[in-house]
PDB file of C-alpha atoms in Angstrom:
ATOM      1  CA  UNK A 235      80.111 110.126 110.385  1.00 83.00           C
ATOM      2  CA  UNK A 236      79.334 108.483 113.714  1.00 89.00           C
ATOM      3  CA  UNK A 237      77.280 104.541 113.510  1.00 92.00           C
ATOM      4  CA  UNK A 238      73.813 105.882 113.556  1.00 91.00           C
ATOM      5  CA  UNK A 239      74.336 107.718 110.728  1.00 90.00           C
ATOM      6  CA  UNK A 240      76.413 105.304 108.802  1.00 92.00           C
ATOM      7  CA  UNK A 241      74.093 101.928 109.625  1.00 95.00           C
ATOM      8  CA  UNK A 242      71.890 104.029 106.616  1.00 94.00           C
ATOM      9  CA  UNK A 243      74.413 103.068 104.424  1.00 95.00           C
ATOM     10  CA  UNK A 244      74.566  98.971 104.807  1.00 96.00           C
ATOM     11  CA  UNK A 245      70.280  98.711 104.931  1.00 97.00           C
ATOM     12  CA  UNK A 246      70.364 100.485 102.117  1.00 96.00           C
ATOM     13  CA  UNK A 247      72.732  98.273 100.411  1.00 97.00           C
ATOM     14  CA  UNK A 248      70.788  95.516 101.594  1.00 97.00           C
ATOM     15  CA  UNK A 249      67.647  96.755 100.322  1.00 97.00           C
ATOM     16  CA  UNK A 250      69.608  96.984  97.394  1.00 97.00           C
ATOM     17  CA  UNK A 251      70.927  93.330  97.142  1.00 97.00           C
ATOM     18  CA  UNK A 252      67.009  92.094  98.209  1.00 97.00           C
ATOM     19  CA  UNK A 253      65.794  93.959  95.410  1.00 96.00           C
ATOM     20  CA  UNK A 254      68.217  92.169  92.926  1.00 96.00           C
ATOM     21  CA  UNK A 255      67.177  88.863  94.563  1.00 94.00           C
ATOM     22  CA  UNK A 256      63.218  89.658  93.588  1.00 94.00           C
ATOM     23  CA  UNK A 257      64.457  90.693  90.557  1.00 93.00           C
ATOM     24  CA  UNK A 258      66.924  87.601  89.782  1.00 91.00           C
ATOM     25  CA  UNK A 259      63.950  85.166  90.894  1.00 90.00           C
ATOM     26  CA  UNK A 260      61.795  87.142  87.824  1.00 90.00           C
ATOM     27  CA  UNK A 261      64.609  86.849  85.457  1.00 89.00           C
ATOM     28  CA  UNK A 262      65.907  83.383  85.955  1.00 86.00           C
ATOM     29  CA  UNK A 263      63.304  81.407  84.161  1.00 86.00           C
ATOM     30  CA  UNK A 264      63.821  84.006  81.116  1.00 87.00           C
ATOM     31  CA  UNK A 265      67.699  82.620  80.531  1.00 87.00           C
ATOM     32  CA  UNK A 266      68.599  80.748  77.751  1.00 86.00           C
ATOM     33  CA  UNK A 267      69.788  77.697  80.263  1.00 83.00           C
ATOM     34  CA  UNK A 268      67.266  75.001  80.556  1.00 67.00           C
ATOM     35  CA  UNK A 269      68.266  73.451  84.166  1.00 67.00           C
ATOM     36  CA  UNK A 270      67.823  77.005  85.631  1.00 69.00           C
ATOM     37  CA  UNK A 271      69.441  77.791  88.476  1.00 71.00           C
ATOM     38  CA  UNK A 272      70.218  80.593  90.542  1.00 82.00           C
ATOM     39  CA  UNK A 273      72.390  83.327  88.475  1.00 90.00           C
ATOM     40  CA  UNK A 274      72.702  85.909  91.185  1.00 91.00           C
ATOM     41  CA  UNK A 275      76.138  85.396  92.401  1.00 94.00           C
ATOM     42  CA  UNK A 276      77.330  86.702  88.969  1.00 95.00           C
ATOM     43  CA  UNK A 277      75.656  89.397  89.455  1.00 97.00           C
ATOM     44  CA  UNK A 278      77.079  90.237  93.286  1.00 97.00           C
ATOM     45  CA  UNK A 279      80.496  89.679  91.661  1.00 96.00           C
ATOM     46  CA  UNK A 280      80.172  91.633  89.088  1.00 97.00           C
ATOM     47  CA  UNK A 281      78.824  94.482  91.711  1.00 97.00           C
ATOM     48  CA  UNK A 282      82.175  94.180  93.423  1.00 97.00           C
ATOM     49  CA  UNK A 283      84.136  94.179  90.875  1.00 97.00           C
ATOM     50  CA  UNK A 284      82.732  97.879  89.555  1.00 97.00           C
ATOM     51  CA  UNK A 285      84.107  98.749  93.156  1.00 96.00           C
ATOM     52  CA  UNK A 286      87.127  97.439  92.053  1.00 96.00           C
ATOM     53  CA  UNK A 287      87.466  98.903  88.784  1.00 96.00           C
ATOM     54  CA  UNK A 288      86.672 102.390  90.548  1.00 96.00           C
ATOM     55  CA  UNK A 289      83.156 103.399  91.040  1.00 96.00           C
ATOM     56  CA  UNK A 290      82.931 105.162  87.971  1.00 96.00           C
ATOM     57  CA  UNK A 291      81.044 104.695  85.179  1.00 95.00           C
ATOM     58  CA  UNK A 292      84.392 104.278  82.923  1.00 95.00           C
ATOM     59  CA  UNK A 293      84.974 101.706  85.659  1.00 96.00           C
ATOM     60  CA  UNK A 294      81.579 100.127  85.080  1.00 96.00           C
ATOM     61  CA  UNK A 295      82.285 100.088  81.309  1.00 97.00           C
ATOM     62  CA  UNK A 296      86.333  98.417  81.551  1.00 96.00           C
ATOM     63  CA  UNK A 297      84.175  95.813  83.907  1.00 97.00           C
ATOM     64  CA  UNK A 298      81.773  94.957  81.615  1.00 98.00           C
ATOM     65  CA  UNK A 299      84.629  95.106  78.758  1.00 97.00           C
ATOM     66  CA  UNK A 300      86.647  92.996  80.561  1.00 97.00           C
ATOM     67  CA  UNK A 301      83.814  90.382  81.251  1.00 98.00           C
ATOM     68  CA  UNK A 302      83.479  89.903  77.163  1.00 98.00           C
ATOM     69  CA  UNK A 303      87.280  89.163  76.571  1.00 97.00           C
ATOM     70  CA  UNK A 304      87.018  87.022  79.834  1.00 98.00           C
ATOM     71  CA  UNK A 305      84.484  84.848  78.304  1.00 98.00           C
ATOM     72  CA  UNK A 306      86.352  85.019  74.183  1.00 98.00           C
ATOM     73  CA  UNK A 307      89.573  83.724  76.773  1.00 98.00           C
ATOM     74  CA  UNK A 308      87.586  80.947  78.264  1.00 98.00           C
ATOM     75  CA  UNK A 309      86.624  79.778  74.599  1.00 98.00           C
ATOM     76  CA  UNK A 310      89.886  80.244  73.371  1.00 98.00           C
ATOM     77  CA  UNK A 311      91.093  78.186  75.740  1.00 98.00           C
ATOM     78  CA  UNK A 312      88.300  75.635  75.550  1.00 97.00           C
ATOM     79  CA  UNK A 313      89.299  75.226  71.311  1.00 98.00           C
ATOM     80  CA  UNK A 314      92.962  75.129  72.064  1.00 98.00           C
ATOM     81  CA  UNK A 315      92.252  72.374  74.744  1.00 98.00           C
ATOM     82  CA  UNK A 316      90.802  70.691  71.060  1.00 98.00           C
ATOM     83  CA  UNK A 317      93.590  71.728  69.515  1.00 98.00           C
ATOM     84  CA  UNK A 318      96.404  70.015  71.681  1.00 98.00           C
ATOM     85  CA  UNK A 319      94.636  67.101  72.319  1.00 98.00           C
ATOM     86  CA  UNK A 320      97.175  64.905  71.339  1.00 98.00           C
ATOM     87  CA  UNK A 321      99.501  66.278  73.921  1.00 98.00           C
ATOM     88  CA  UNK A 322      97.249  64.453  76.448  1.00 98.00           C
ATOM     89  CA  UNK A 323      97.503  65.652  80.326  1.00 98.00           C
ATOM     90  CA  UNK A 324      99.477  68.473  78.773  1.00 98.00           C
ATOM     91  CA  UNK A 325      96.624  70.322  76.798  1.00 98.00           C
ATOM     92  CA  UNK A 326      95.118  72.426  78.819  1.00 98.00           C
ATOM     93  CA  UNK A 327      98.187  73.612  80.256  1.00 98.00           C
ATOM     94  CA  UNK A 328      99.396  74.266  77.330  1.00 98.00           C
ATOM     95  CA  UNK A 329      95.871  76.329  76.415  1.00 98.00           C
ATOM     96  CA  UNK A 330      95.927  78.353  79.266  1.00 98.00           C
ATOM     97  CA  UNK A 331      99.477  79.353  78.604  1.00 98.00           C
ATOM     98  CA  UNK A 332      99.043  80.578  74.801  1.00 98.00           C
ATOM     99  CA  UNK A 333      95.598  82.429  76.886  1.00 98.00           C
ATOM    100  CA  UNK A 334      97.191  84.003  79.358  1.00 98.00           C
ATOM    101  CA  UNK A 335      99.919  85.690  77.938  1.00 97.00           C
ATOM    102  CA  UNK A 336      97.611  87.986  75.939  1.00 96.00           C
ATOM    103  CA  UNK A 337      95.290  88.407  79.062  1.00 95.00           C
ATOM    104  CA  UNK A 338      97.811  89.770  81.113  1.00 96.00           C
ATOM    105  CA  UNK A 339      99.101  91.775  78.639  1.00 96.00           C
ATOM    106  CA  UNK A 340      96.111  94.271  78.233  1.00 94.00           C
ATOM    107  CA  UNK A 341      96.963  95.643  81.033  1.00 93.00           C
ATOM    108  CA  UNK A 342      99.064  98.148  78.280  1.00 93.00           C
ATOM    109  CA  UNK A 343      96.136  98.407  76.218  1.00 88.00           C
ATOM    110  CA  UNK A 344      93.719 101.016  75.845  1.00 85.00           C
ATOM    111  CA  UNK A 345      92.438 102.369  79.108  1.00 86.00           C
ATOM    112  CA  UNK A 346      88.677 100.579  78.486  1.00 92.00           C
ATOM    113  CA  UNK A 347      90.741  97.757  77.720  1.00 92.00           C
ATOM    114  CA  UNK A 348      93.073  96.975  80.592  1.00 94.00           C
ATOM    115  CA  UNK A 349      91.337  95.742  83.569  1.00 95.00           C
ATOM    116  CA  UNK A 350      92.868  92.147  83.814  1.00 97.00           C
ATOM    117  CA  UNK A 351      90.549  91.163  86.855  1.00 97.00           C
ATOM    118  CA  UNK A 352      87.664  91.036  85.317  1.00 97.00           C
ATOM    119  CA  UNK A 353      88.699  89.006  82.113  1.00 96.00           C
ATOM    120  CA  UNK A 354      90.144  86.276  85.036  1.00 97.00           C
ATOM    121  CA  UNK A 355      86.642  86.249  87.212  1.00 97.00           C
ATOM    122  CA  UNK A 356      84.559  86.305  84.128  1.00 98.00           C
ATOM    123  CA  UNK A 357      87.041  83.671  82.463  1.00 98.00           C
ATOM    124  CA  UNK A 358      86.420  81.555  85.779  1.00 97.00           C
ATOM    125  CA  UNK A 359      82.726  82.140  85.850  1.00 97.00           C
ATOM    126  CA  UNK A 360      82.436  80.962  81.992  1.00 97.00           C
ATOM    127  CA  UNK A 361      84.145  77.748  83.323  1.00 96.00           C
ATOM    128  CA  UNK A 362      82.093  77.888  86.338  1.00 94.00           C
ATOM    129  CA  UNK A 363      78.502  77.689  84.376  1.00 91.00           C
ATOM    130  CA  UNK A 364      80.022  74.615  82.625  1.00 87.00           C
ATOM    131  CA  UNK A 365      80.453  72.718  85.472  1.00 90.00           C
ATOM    132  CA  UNK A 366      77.027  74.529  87.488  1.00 90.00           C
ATOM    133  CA  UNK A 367      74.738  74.360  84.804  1.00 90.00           C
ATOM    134  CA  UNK A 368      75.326  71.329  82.948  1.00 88.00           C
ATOM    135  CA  UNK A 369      72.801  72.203  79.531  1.00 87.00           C
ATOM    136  CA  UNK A 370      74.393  75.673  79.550  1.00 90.00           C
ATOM    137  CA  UNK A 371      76.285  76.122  76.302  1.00 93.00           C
ATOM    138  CA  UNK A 372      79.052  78.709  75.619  1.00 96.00           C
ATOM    139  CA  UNK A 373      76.059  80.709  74.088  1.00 96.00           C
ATOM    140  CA  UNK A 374      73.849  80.666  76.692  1.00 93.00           C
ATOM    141  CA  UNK A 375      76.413  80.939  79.176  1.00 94.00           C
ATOM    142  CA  UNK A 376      78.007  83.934  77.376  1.00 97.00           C
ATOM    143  CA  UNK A 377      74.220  85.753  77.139  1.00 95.00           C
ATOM    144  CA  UNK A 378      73.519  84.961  80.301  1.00 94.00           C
ATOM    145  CA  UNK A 379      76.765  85.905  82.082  1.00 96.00           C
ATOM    146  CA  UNK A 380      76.404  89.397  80.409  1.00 97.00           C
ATOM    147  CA  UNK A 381      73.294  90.148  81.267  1.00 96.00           C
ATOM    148  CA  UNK A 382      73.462  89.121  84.763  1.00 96.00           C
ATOM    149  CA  UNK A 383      77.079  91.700  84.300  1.00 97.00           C
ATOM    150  CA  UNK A 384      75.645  94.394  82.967  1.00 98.00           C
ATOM    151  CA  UNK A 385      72.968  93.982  86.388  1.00 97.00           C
ATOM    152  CA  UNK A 386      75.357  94.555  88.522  1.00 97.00           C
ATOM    153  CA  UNK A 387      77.416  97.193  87.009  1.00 97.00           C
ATOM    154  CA  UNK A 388      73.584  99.073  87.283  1.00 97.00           C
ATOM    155  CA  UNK A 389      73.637  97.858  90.655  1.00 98.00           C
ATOM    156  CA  UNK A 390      77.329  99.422  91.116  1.00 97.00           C
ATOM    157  CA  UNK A 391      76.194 102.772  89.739  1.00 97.00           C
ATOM    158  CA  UNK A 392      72.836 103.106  91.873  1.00 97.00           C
ATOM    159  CA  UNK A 393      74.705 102.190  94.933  1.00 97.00           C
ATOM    160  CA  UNK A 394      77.346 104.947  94.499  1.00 97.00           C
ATOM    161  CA  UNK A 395      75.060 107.611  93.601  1.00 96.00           C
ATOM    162  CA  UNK A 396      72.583 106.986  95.985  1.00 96.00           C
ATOM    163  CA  UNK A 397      75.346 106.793  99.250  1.00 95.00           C
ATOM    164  CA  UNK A 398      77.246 109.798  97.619  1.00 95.00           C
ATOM    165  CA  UNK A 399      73.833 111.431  98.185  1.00 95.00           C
ATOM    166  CA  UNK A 400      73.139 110.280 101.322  1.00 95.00           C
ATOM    167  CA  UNK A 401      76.622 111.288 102.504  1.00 93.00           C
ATOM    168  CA  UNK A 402      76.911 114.987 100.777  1.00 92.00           C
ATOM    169  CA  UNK A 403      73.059 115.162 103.046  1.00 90.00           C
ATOM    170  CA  UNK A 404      74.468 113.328 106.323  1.00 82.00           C
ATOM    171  CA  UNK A 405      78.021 115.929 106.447  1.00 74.00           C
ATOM    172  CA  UNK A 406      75.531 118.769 106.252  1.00 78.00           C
ATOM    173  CA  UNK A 407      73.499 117.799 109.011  1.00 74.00           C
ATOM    174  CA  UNK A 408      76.782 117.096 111.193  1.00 64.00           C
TER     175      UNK A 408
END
């Protein structure tokens, strides 16, 4: 496909990403997090990451999957930080170490189940919102985290099936 064809392809994604933007600026005050702020860049990671996971919508799905256990890691950790308290400097080291183990080992589990990325960027943006969003609880973060997920995962799908489209129409004209 020479350029003139392709250049379709990226202002169409960024008519895409503008879109989300309109529709991130109408959803932010809705969030359960009082000192709003913009949310959008979980959403544009999340988009990439159903590129990671494989354009598909199983892919979309083991993202999204991977997002909740992310998040149930984060608070895992955050209690076991409680936990071994008394060990001083060396309790959250020692939390992330119990944490880890078990995220890395999905990789072996179920095939919805084993996409380790996205339990460590959803992990890091849980711990992310705490330090962003100061009023944010795990609650709020959680919801809001998910939905802002699930966003882009939609965004993931449209954006495949509308370039696969495009594509399949641009060869054919060749």
């Amino acid at each position: 496909m020479n350029f003139k064809k392709f250049i379709v392809i990226p202002v169409f994604i960024a008519i895409l990403a503008a879109s989300f933007i309109v529709i991130d600026q109408l959803l932010n005050p809705l969030m359960p997090i009082s000192d709003k702020g913009g949310f959008g860049w979980v959403t544009f990671q999340a988009w990439a990451m159903y590129f990671l996971a494989g354009c598909t919508l199983k892919g979309g799905l083991r993202t999204f999957l991977g997002y909740v256990m992310g998040i149930l890691a984060a608070v895992s950790i955050i209690y076991l930080v409680g936990i071994f308290a008394s060990t001083g400097f060396w309790a959250l080291p020692l939390a992330v170490l119990v944490v880890v183990i078990p995220m890395c080992a999905v990789e072996r589990a179920p095939s919805l189940f084993d996409f380790v990325p996205a339990l460590f960027v959803s992990s890091a943006v849980f711990f992310a919102f705490g330090k962003l969003y100061p009023s944010a609880t795990m609650t709020s973060s959680a919801i809001t985290i998910l939905i802002y997920c699930a966003i882009g995962m939609i965004y993931g799908i449209v954006t495949v099936y509308l370039r696969t489209l495009y594509e399949n129409k641009a060869v054919k004209t060749m």
